[in-house]
Short mmCIF file of C-alpha atoms in Angstrom, two decimals:
data_model
loop_
_atom_site.label_atom_id
_atom_site.label_comp_id
_atom_site.label_asym_id
_atom_site.label_seq_id
_atom_site.Cartn_x
_atom_site.Cartn_y
_atom_site.Cartn_z
CA MET K 220 0.00 0.00 0.00
CA LEU K 221 2.87 2.36 0.77
CA TRP K 222 4.46 1.95 -2.63
CA ARG K 223 1.10 2.61 -4.32
CA LYS K 224 0.68 5.83 -2.33
CA ALA K 225 4.22 6.95 -3.23
CA ALA K 226 3.63 6.18 -6.91
CA CYS K 227 0.39 8.18 -6.85
CA GLU K 228 2.21 11.21 -5.35
CA VAL K 229 4.98 10.97 -7.94
CA SER K 230 2.44 10.89 -10.79
CA LEU K 231 0.64 13.89 -9.34
CA LEU K 232 3.87 15.84 -9.11
CA ARG K 233 4.80 14.92 -12.67
CA ALA K 234 1.41 16.10 -13.90
CA PHE K 235 1.77 19.31 -11.93
CA TYR K 236 5.23 20.18 -13.22
CA ALA K 237 4.19 19.30 -16.77
CA HIS K 238 1.47 22.01 -16.56
CA ARG K 239 3.64 24.41 -14.60
CA PRO K 240 3.21 27.99 -15.90
CA LYS K 241 6.08 30.32 -16.59
CA HIS K 242 4.43 33.53 -15.42
CA LEU K 243 3.62 32.50 -11.84
CA PRO K 244 6.05 33.04 -8.97
CA PHE K 245 8.26 30.03 -8.47
CA ALA K 246 7.47 29.94 -4.75
CA LEU K 247 3.83 29.11 -5.52
CA TYR K 248 4.59 25.67 -6.88
CA THR K 249 7.77 24.74 -4.97
CA MET K 250 6.55 25.22 -1.38
CA SER K 251 7.29 21.95 0.31
CA HIS K 252 4.53 22.26 2.91
CA HIS K 253 1.82 22.19 0.21
CA PRO K 254 0.60 18.68 -0.61
CA PRO K 255 0.92 17.60 -4.27
CA GLU K 256 -2.84 17.36 -4.83
CA LEU K 257 -3.28 20.93 -3.55
CA GLN K 258 -0.56 22.20 -5.87
CA LEU K 259 -2.09 20.39 -8.84
CA LEU K 260 -5.59 21.77 -8.21
CA CYS K 261 -4.26 25.32 -7.81
CA ASN K 262 -2.34 24.96 -11.04
CA LEU K 263 -5.44 23.77 -12.90
CA VAL K 264 -7.62 26.57 -11.55
CA LEU K 265 -5.08 29.29 -12.25
CA ASN K 266 -3.54 28.20 -15.52
CA THR K 267 -5.76 25.90 -17.54
CA ILE K 268 -5.92 27.28 -21.06
CA GLY K 269 -9.37 27.42 -22.62
CA SER K 270 -12.95 27.93 -21.57
CA LEU K 271 -14.65 27.07 -18.30
CA ASP K 272 -15.77 23.76 -19.81
CA ASP K 273 -12.12 22.98 -20.54
CA LEU K 274 -11.31 23.71 -16.92
CA GLU K 275 -14.02 21.32 -15.74
CA SER K 276 -12.85 18.57 -18.09
CA SER K 277 -9.29 19.01 -16.76
CA LEU K 278 -10.59 18.74 -13.21
CA ASN K 279 -12.49 15.55 -14.11
CA LYS K 280 -9.29 14.00 -15.49
CA CYS K 281 -7.04 14.83 -12.56
CA GLY K 282 -8.39 11.93 -10.46
CA ILE K 283 -7.88 13.58 -7.07
CA LEU K 284 -9.95 12.43 -4.10
CA LEU K 285 -11.70 15.59 -2.95
CA ARG K 286 -12.17 16.66 0.65
CA SER K 287 -13.91 19.71 1.99
CA SER K 288 -10.70 20.97 3.63
CA LEU K 289 -8.85 20.63 0.31
CA VAL K 290 -11.52 22.60 -1.55
CA MET K 291 -11.35 25.44 0.99
CA GLN K 292 -7.56 25.51 0.79
CA VAL K 293 -7.71 25.87 -3.00
CA ILE K 294 -10.21 28.73 -2.72
CA ASP K 295 -8.10 30.56 -0.15
CA LEU K 296 -4.91 30.17 -2.18
CA CYS K 297 -6.44 31.14 -5.53
CA LYS K 298 -8.88 33.90 -4.51
CA ASP K 299 -6.38 36.73 -5.06
CA GLU K 300 -4.93 35.46 -8.38
CA SER K 301 -7.70 33.61 -10.15
CA LEU K 302 -10.61 35.06 -12.09
CA THR K 303 -13.84 34.73 -10.15
CA ARG K 304 -15.57 32.75 -12.91
CA ARG K 305 -12.86 30.09 -12.87
CA LEU K 306 -12.95 29.92 -9.10
CA LEU K 307 -16.76 29.67 -9.17
CA ARG K 308 -16.64 26.83 -11.72
CA PHE K 309 -14.15 24.96 -9.51
CA PHE K 310 -16.37 25.42 -6.47
CA THR K 311 -19.56 24.26 -8.23
CA TRP K 312 -17.62 21.27 -9.64
CA SER K 313 -16.47 20.46 -6.10
CA CYS K 314 -20.04 20.67 -4.78
CA LYS K 315 -21.23 18.23 -7.45
CA ASN K 316 -18.44 15.75 -6.76
CA LEU K 317 -18.68 15.98 -3.00
CA ASN K 318 -22.51 15.90 -2.97
CA SER K 319 -23.26 16.83 0.65
CA GLY K 320 -19.63 16.65 1.72
CA LEU K 321 -19.34 20.43 2.18
CA GLU K 322 -20.58 21.70 5.51
CA ASP K 323 -22.54 24.90 6.09
CA LYS K 324 -19.44 26.69 7.38
CA ASP K 325 -17.59 25.87 4.14
CA LEU K 326 -20.39 27.26 1.98
CA ASN K 327 -20.58 30.38 4.15
CA HIS K 328 -16.84 30.88 3.76
CA ALA K 329 -17.11 30.52 -0.03
CA ILE K 330 -19.90 33.12 -0.21
CA ARG K 331 -17.81 35.56 1.82
CA VAL K 332 -14.87 35.05 -0.55
CA PHE K 333 -16.98 35.78 -3.64
CA ALA K 334 -18.65 38.73 -1.89
CA GLU K 335 -15.25 40.25 -1.12
CA LYS K 336 -14.41 39.91 -4.83
CA LYS K 337 -17.66 41.81 -5.59
CA ASP K 338 -19.00 39.14 -7.93
CA TYR K 339 -22.77 39.60 -7.88
CA ARG K 340 -23.46 36.66 -10.19
CA ALA K 341 -21.50 34.26 -7.97
CA ILE K 342 -23.29 35.54 -4.85
CA HIS K 343 -26.67 35.06 -6.52
CA ILE K 344 -25.88 31.49 -7.63
CA LEU K 345 -24.55 30.40 -4.23
CA LEU K 346 -27.44 31.99 -2.31
CA SER K 347 -29.89 30.15 -4.58
CA ASP K 348 -28.09 26.89 -3.78
CA PHE K 349 -28.26 27.77 -0.10
CA ARG K 350 -32.03 28.16 -0.22
CA ASN K 351 -32.61 25.07 -2.38
CA GLN K 352 -30.43 22.87 -0.17
CA GLU K 353 -31.92 24.36 3.02
CA ARG K 354 -28.54 25.40 4.36
CA VAL K 355 -27.96 27.74 7.31
CA LEU K 356 -26.71 31.23 6.43
CA GLU K 357 -24.49 32.69 9.14
CA ALA K 358 -25.10 36.24 10.40
CA GLU K 359 -21.49 37.15 9.55
CA THR K 360 -22.04 36.04 5.95
CA PHE K 361 -25.20 38.14 5.66
CA CYS K 362 -23.32 41.19 6.99
CA VAL K 363 -20.66 40.84 4.29
CA VAL K 364 -23.18 40.13 1.52
CA ALA K 365 -25.46 43.05 2.48
CA ASP K 366 -22.55 45.47 2.59
CA ILE K 367 -21.21 44.42 -0.83
CA LEU K 368 -24.62 44.40 -2.50
CA VAL K 369 -25.35 47.96 -1.35
CA LYS K 370 -21.91 49.09 -2.52
CA LEU K 371 -22.66 47.53 -5.91
CA GLY K 372 -25.86 49.60 -6.13
CA ARG K 373 -28.17 46.62 -5.46
CA GLU K 374 -29.78 47.76 -2.24
CA ASP K 375 -33.11 46.24 -3.34
CA ASP K 376 -31.47 42.79 -3.44
CA ALA K 377 -29.90 43.35 -0.02
CA LEU K 378 -33.30 44.30 1.45
CA GLY K 379 -34.93 41.34 -0.31
CA ILE K 380 -32.49 38.91 1.31
CA PHE K 381 -33.04 40.57 4.69
CA LYS K 382 -36.83 40.23 4.42
CA ASN K 383 -36.49 36.53 3.49
CA LEU K 384 -33.81 35.53 5.98
CA HIS K 385 -36.13 32.84 7.33
CA LEU K 386 -35.68 30.98 4.03
CA PHE K 387 -31.95 30.82 4.78
CA LYS K 388 -32.52 29.77 8.42
CA CYS K 389 -30.93 33.02 9.58
CA PRO K 390 -32.75 35.03 12.27
CA GLN K 391 -33.69 38.69 11.98
CA ASP K 392 -31.99 39.70 15.20
CA LYS K 393 -30.03 42.67 16.49
CA VAL K 394 -26.92 41.71 14.48
CA THR K 395 -28.60 41.36 11.09
CA VAL K 396 -30.80 44.44 11.58
CA THR K 397 -27.77 46.53 12.49
CA ALA K 398 -25.88 45.13 9.50
CA ILE K 399 -28.50 46.07 6.89
CA ILE K 400 -29.02 49.55 8.42
CA THR K 401 -25.27 50.25 8.51
CA ALA K 402 -24.85 49.04 4.92
CA LEU K 403 -27.70 51.24 3.64
CA CYS K 404 -26.56 54.35 5.52
CA ALA K 405 -22.97 53.97 4.35
CA LYS K 406 -24.16 54.77 0.81
CA GLY K 407 -26.67 57.44 1.83
CA HIS K 408 -29.91 55.38 1.79
CA ALA K 409 -31.01 56.80 5.14
CA ARG K 410 -34.73 56.91 4.31
CA ARG K 411 -34.84 53.19 3.53
CA ALA K 412 -32.79 52.44 6.63
CA GLU K 413 -35.32 54.32 8.76
CA GLY K 414 -38.01 52.09 7.26
CA VAL K 415 -36.11 49.05 8.55
CA VAL K 416 -35.84 50.67 11.99
CA TRP K 417 -39.57 51.35 12.02
CA HIS K 418 -40.49 47.74 11.20
CA GLN K 419 -37.89 46.17 13.52
CA LYS K 420 -38.35 48.31 16.62
CA ASP K 421 -38.51 45.32 18.95
CA LYS K 422 -35.23 43.85 17.68
CA ILE K 423 -32.85 46.78 18.10
CA SER K 424 -32.76 46.89 21.88
CA GLY K 425 -29.19 47.49 23.01
CA ALA K 426 -28.05 48.70 19.57
CA GLU K 427 -29.87 52.04 19.47
CA SER K 428 -26.68 54.10 19.75
CA CYS K 429 -25.00 52.32 16.84
CA ILE K 430 -28.14 52.47 14.69
CA TYR K 431 -28.82 56.18 15.25
CA LYS K 432 -25.18 57.03 14.53
CA ALA K 433 -25.53 55.13 11.27
CA LEU K 434 -28.71 57.07 10.42
CA LEU K 435 -26.96 60.35 11.20
CA TYR K 436 -24.13 59.38 8.88
CA GLY K 437 -26.62 58.38 6.17
CA TRP K 438 -28.27 61.79 6.19
CA SER K 439 -24.87 63.50 6.24
CA VAL K 440 -23.92 61.63 3.05
CA GLN K 441 -26.95 63.26 1.43
CA GLU K 442 -25.96 66.62 3.01
CA ASN K 443 -29.46 66.94 4.43
CA VAL K 444 -28.95 69.22 7.43
CA LYS K 445 -32.61 69.26 8.45
CA GLU K 446 -32.91 65.46 8.71
CA ALA K 447 -29.52 65.16 10.41
CA ARG K 448 -30.63 67.68 13.03
CA ARG K 449 -33.85 65.66 13.49
CA ILE K 450 -31.82 62.53 14.21
CA LEU K 451 -29.81 64.43 16.84
CA GLN K 452 -33.06 65.56 18.48
CA GLU K 453 -34.43 62.00 18.47
CA MET K 454 -31.24 60.76 20.09
CA LYS K 455 -31.68 63.40 22.76
CA SER K 456 -35.34 62.43 23.36
CA LYS K 457 -34.38 58.75 23.63
CA LYS K 458 -31.57 59.68 26.06
CA ILE K 459 -28.84 58.45 23.69
CA LEU K 460 -25.72 60.39 24.54
CA HIS K 461 -24.20 62.60 21.87
CA ASP K 462 -20.49 62.06 21.47
CA LEU K 463 -17.72 63.63 19.40
CA TYR K 464 -18.45 61.34 16.43
CA CYS K 465 -22.08 62.52 16.26
CA TYR K 466 -21.21 66.20 16.22
CA ASN K 467 -18.31 65.79 13.79
CA THR K 468 -20.64 63.92 11.44
CA PHE K 469 -23.27 66.65 11.72
CA LEU K 470 -20.60 69.32 11.28
CA ARG K 471 -19.40 67.69 8.06
CA CYS K 472 -22.98 67.57 6.78
CA LEU K 473 -23.49 71.26 7.62
CA CYS K 474 -20.20 72.45 6.11
CA GLU K 475 -20.66 70.50 2.88
CA SER K 476 -24.16 71.91 2.48
CA LYS K 477 -23.06 75.49 3.19
CA LEU K 478 -20.13 75.14 0.79
CA LYS K 479 -22.53 74.46 -2.07
CA HIS K 480 -25.33 76.88 -1.21
CA ASN K 481 -23.95 79.63 1.08
CA PRO K 482 -20.15 79.72 1.52
CA SER K 483 -20.27 82.98 3.46
CA GLY K 484 -22.24 81.18 6.18
CA LEU K 485 -19.64 78.48 6.70
CA VAL K 486 -17.76 79.98 9.63
CA PRO K 487 -20.68 81.37 11.73
CA GLU K 488 -22.78 78.20 11.36
CA ALA K 489 -19.86 75.90 12.15
CA LEU K 490 -18.84 77.96 15.19
CA ASN K 491 -22.42 77.79 16.47
CA VAL K 492 -22.23 73.99 16.31
CA MET K 493 -18.95 74.06 18.24
CA VAL K 494 -20.55 76.25 20.90
CA GLU K 495 -23.37 73.70 21.15
CA MET K 496 -20.76 70.94 21.50
CA ARG K 497 -19.13 72.73 24.43
CA SER K 498 -22.53 73.18 26.10
CA TYR K 499 -22.74 69.37 26.22
CA LYS K 500 -19.14 69.24 27.53
CA ILE K 501 -17.84 67.88 24.23
CA VAL K 502 -14.61 69.64 23.26
CA PRO K 503 -14.05 70.06 19.49
CA ASN K 504 -10.84 68.37 18.39
CA SER K 505 -8.56 68.89 15.40
CA VAL K 506 -10.86 66.76 13.23
CA SER K 507 -13.72 69.18 13.94
CA TYR K 508 -11.68 72.17 12.86
CA ASN K 509 -10.20 70.34 9.86
CA ILE K 510 -13.71 69.67 8.54
CA LEU K 511 -14.35 73.42 8.51
CA LEU K 512 -10.88 74.22 7.14
CA SER K 513 -11.28 71.76 4.29
CA CYS K 514 -14.46 73.47 3.10
CA LEU K 515 -12.91 76.94 3.50
CA VAL K 516 -9.94 75.89 1.38
CA ARG K 517 -12.20 74.57 -1.36
CA ALA K 518 -14.04 77.91 -1.30
CA ARG K 519 -10.67 79.78 -1.43
CA ARG K 520 -11.53 81.80 1.68
CA VAL K 521 -8.01 82.63 2.80
CA LYS K 522 -8.53 85.12 5.64
CA GLU K 523 -11.14 82.95 7.32
CA SER K 524 -8.86 79.90 7.07
CA ILE K 525 -6.03 81.75 8.84
CA LYS K 526 -8.44 83.01 11.53
CA ILE K 527 -9.73 79.49 12.18
CA LEU K 528 -6.17 78.21 12.55
CA ASP K 529 -5.45 80.98 15.08
CA SER K 530 -8.70 80.29 16.94
CA MET K 531 -7.71 76.61 17.26
CA LYS K 532 -4.55 77.61 19.11
CA ARG K 533 -6.39 80.10 21.33
CA SER K 534 -9.03 77.53 22.28
CA GLY K 535 -6.37 75.04 23.39
CA CYS K 536 -6.85 72.64 20.45
CA ALA K 537 -3.43 71.88 19.00
CA PRO K 538 -3.49 71.89 15.18
CA ASP K 539 -2.23 68.71 13.57
CA TRP K 540 -0.31 68.44 10.28
CA VAL K 541 -3.59 68.30 8.30
CA SER K 542 -4.62 71.71 9.69
CA TYR K 543 -1.33 73.30 8.65
CA TYR K 544 -1.42 71.54 5.29
CA LEU K 545 -4.88 72.89 4.46
CA VAL K 546 -3.92 76.49 5.30
CA ALA K 547 -0.60 76.28 3.43
CA ARG K 548 -2.41 74.79 0.43
CA VAL K 549 -4.92 77.62 0.15
CA LEU K 550 -2.12 80.18 0.53
CA TYR K 551 -0.13 78.61 -2.29
CA LEU K 552 -3.19 78.26 -4.52
CA THR K 553 -4.04 81.94 -4.13
CA GLY K 554 -0.48 83.16 -4.81
CA ARG K 555 0.51 83.98 -1.20
CA PHE K 556 3.76 82.03 -1.35
CA GLY K 557 5.58 83.96 1.36
CA LYS K 558 2.84 83.34 3.91
CA GLY K 559 2.68 79.70 2.85
CA ASN K 560 6.40 79.34 3.54
CA GLN K 561 5.90 80.98 6.93
CA ILE K 562 3.31 78.32 7.80
CA VAL K 563 5.77 75.55 6.88
CA ASP K 564 8.54 77.21 8.95
CA GLN K 565 6.14 77.55 11.86
CA ILE K 566 5.44 73.81 11.78
CA MET K 567 9.14 73.01 11.87
CA GLU K 568 9.70 75.40 14.77
CA GLU K 569 6.97 73.65 16.75
CA GLY K 570 8.66 70.29 16.09
CA LEU K 571 5.58 68.68 14.57
CA LEU K 572 6.33 65.43 12.74
CA LEU K 573 5.24 65.71 9.12
CA PRO K 574 4.55 62.68 6.90
CA PRO K 575 5.91 62.57 3.32
CA LYS K 576 2.37 63.17 2.02
CA PHE K 577 2.48 66.72 3.42
CA TYR K 578 5.45 67.58 1.21
CA HIS K 579 4.28 65.54 -1.79
CA ASP K 580 0.98 67.37 -2.05
CA LEU K 581 2.31 70.88 -1.46
CA ILE K 582 5.16 70.42 -3.95
CA GLY K 583 2.58 69.19 -6.46
CA VAL K 584 0.49 72.33 -5.83
CA LEU K 585 3.49 74.60 -6.35
CA CYS K 586 4.41 72.85 -9.58
CA GLY K 587 0.81 73.14 -10.72
CA VAL K 588 0.82 76.92 -10.24
CA GLU K 589 4.18 77.20 -12.07
CA ARG K 590 6.30 78.09 -9.04
CA VAL K 591 9.01 75.45 -9.35
CA HIS K 592 11.65 77.45 -7.44
CA TYR K 593 9.36 77.49 -4.37
CA ALA K 594 8.83 73.76 -4.84
CA LEU K 595 12.61 73.22 -4.82
CA GLU K 596 12.90 75.22 -1.60
CA LEU K 597 10.19 73.11 0.02
CA PHE K 598 11.97 69.97 -1.18
CA GLU K 599 15.15 71.14 0.55
CA ARG K 600 13.15 71.51 3.79
CA MET K 601 11.81 67.99 3.27
CA LYS K 602 15.32 66.56 2.89
CA ARG K 603 16.53 68.40 5.99
CA SER K 604 13.71 66.83 8.01
CA SER K 605 14.78 63.32 6.81
CA VAL K 606 11.21 62.01 6.47
CA GLY K 607 12.04 59.81 3.45
CA GLY K 608 9.71 59.03 0.57
CA TYR K 609 11.57 61.22 -1.91
CA GLY K 610 10.77 59.15 -5.02
CA PRO K 611 7.39 60.74 -5.90
CA VAL K 612 8.87 64.24 -5.43
CA TYR K 613 11.71 63.54 -7.84
CA ASP K 614 9.15 62.16 -10.32
CA ILE K 615 7.28 65.48 -10.13
CA LEU K 616 10.19 67.90 -10.14
CA ILE K 617 12.47 66.42 -12.81
CA PRO K 618 9.90 66.39 -15.68
CA LYS K 619 8.59 69.80 -14.57
CA LEU K 620 12.06 71.37 -14.65
CA CYS K 621 12.88 69.85 -18.02
CA SER K 622 9.55 71.00 -19.46
CA GLY K 623 10.52 74.54 -18.49
CA GLY K 624 13.91 74.20 -20.17
CA ASP K 625 15.97 73.85 -16.97
CA PHE K 626 17.67 70.61 -17.96
CA ALA K 627 20.75 71.30 -15.81
CA THR K 628 18.77 71.35 -12.55
CA GLY K 629 16.75 68.34 -13.69
CA LYS K 630 20.01 66.44 -14.35
CA GLU K 631 21.31 67.39 -10.90
CA LEU K 632 18.17 66.04 -9.25
CA TRP K 633 18.38 62.86 -11.34
CA ASP K 634 22.00 62.23 -10.29
CA GLU K 635 21.12 63.01 -6.69
CA ALA K 636 18.26 60.48 -6.72
CA VAL K 637 20.47 57.79 -8.28
CA LYS K 638 23.18 58.45 -5.68
CA MET K 639 20.64 58.09 -2.85
CA GLY K 640 19.32 54.85 -4.34
CA VAL K 641 15.83 56.27 -4.99
CA THR K 642 13.78 54.38 -7.58
CA LEU K 643 12.41 56.80 -10.18
CA SER K 644 9.29 56.25 -12.26
CA CYS K 645 10.01 58.94 -14.83
CA SER K 646 12.02 58.08 -17.93
CA SER K 647 15.57 59.31 -18.54
CA ASN K 648 14.34 60.67 -21.89
CA VAL K 649 13.08 63.79 -20.09
CA LEU K 650 16.72 64.84 -19.63
CA ASP K 651 17.35 64.88 -23.40
CA PRO K 652 16.44 68.26 -24.98
CA THR K 653 16.07 66.59 -28.39
CA LEU K 654 13.43 64.14 -27.10
CA HIS K 655 11.59 66.14 -24.44
CA LYS K 656 9.37 68.99 -25.59
CA VAL K 657 9.99 72.30 -23.86
CA PHE K 658 7.01 74.50 -23.06
CA VAL K 659 7.46 78.03 -24.44
CA PRO K 660 4.83 80.60 -23.44
CA ASN K 661 3.59 82.72 -26.36
CA ARG K 662 1.52 85.25 -24.46
CA LYS K 663 3.88 88.18 -25.20
CA GLU K 664 3.76 87.54 -28.93
CA GLU K 665 -0.03 87.55 -28.83
CA GLU K 666 -0.02 90.88 -26.95
CA VAL K 667 2.29 92.42 -29.58
CA ARG K 668 0.01 91.25 -32.36
CA LEU K 669 -3.04 92.69 -30.62
CA THR K 670 -1.40 96.11 -30.13
CA ASP K 671 -0.27 96.20 -33.77
CA SER K 672 -3.76 95.37 -35.00
CA LYS K 673 -5.28 98.09 -32.78
CA ALA K 674 -2.86 100.69 -34.15
CA GLU K 675 -3.71 99.74 -37.73
CA ILE K 676 -7.44 100.06 -36.98
CA ARG K 677 -6.95 103.54 -35.52
CA LYS K 678 -4.99 104.71 -38.58
CA SER K 679 -7.38 103.27 -41.16
CA SER K 680 -10.67 104.54 -39.69
CA PRO K 681 -11.51 107.71 -37.70
CA THR K 682 -12.69 107.21 -34.16
CA LYS K 683 -16.15 107.84 -32.91
CA ILE K 684 -14.87 110.62 -30.68
CA GLY K 685 -13.41 112.47 -33.69
CA LYS K 686 -16.74 112.27 -35.52
CA ASN K 687 -18.61 113.69 -32.53
CA LYS K 688 -16.21 116.64 -32.31
CA LYS K 689 -16.66 117.48 -36.02
CA ILE K 690 -20.45 117.36 -35.69
CA ALA K 691 -20.38 119.63 -32.62
CA SER K 692 -18.16 122.20 -34.37
CA LYS K 693 -20.48 122.27 -37.42
CA LYS K 694 -23.49 122.98 -35.16
CA GLN K 695 -21.67 125.86 -33.47
CA ASN K 696 -20.79 127.43 -36.87
CA ARG K 697 -24.44 127.23 -37.96
CA LYS K 698 -25.60 128.99 -34.79
CA ILE K 699 -23.05 131.76 -35.28
CA THR K 700 -24.07 132.36 -38.90
CA GLY K 701 -27.77 132.35 -37.97
CA ASN K 702 -27.31 134.99 -35.28
CA ALA K 703 -25.35 137.15 -37.67
#
């Protein structure tokens, strides 16, 4: 018996290496801790050439004794590399060959895998099999499926499954009710979520705080200030404590709405909300102020942004790097480069740790407004702070400098990056003046042409003012002759 088992393993390995692909990582098919039958099945699922029917015929010919654990291992190993249709065909083939060998937990795991891959067709097929085979759907599986279906724009299907959970032997309890409400509110379907709350009042005991926070977020996605305020009032009437998350969510809803309809009312309305927060002993944090600053920056309201940053410091709320970034960004975008540099220097004096993203974005803004020399100065500050992550900055600056004709500075930055061992994404062709096109502004030439054309028009035709003067002089001469 032992020699038969060894011969079977050898034949499986031979078949596997005969179908071994060239494009897969070598570690995938040489890992010694993977059994030969697992390696062979993964190879068939990932690399069988042809249609899905060809895949199934190859699986029929492999002659491997299937087990539920083996099927789940194949799904877990192939879920990130295989196409979902191939993985689904393998799973349905396994279900047919195992008959009732797969347990409910295995089927639930498979549905979660296909839901995470956002394959609606696979979810629909497996849920139909669940109902036909009278399997038990786990609450965790429903949470994942409901969330993905709503994200895919199929909220009607998610609600349909929730209403018919009894067909899947899954209870409509606090967990499943909270899951469908959270999924709906995450995409702004607050009205439909409130309908679920209304019909499931007796099943949300103990989860009211989570559910009402979800409803508040749902209305904030729609930027409906009136309904969001109503939810806050209902929470107060039901004695559900307001916390920092609730007010920050409402503040975001208010600021986004004001930004679109009344930007001048941004600051007074937001400050009123912060006063209300303090009346409930909830101190606004940097996130609260950053919500307001973000909207002010998008509205290009510079003075108000600087005042809000100063008011943060006076109120005892320490600005974080996002606060400084937002103010520096609006200063650079509106041409106040000196003040923007002062903000950056102020951050460094305070010793605040800045991530590479802070420099990446601001350097990109400066390059976008054609102020490359300021971008180079900011890059020098970045290198002095030793934060790392210089690659994206080099990829921005080198092509920008060469496009402006400054190939010498671009070459210096290129050599500097190579010396530091930084991997660059831009091509070395940008350093060649014969290959890289240089941008030459032609605005002055257009102005000269316009002035020349205006001068020609004045010479060729008399002006309207000259005509009016001639007419007035003729009238005066007539009056004089008449009186005489």
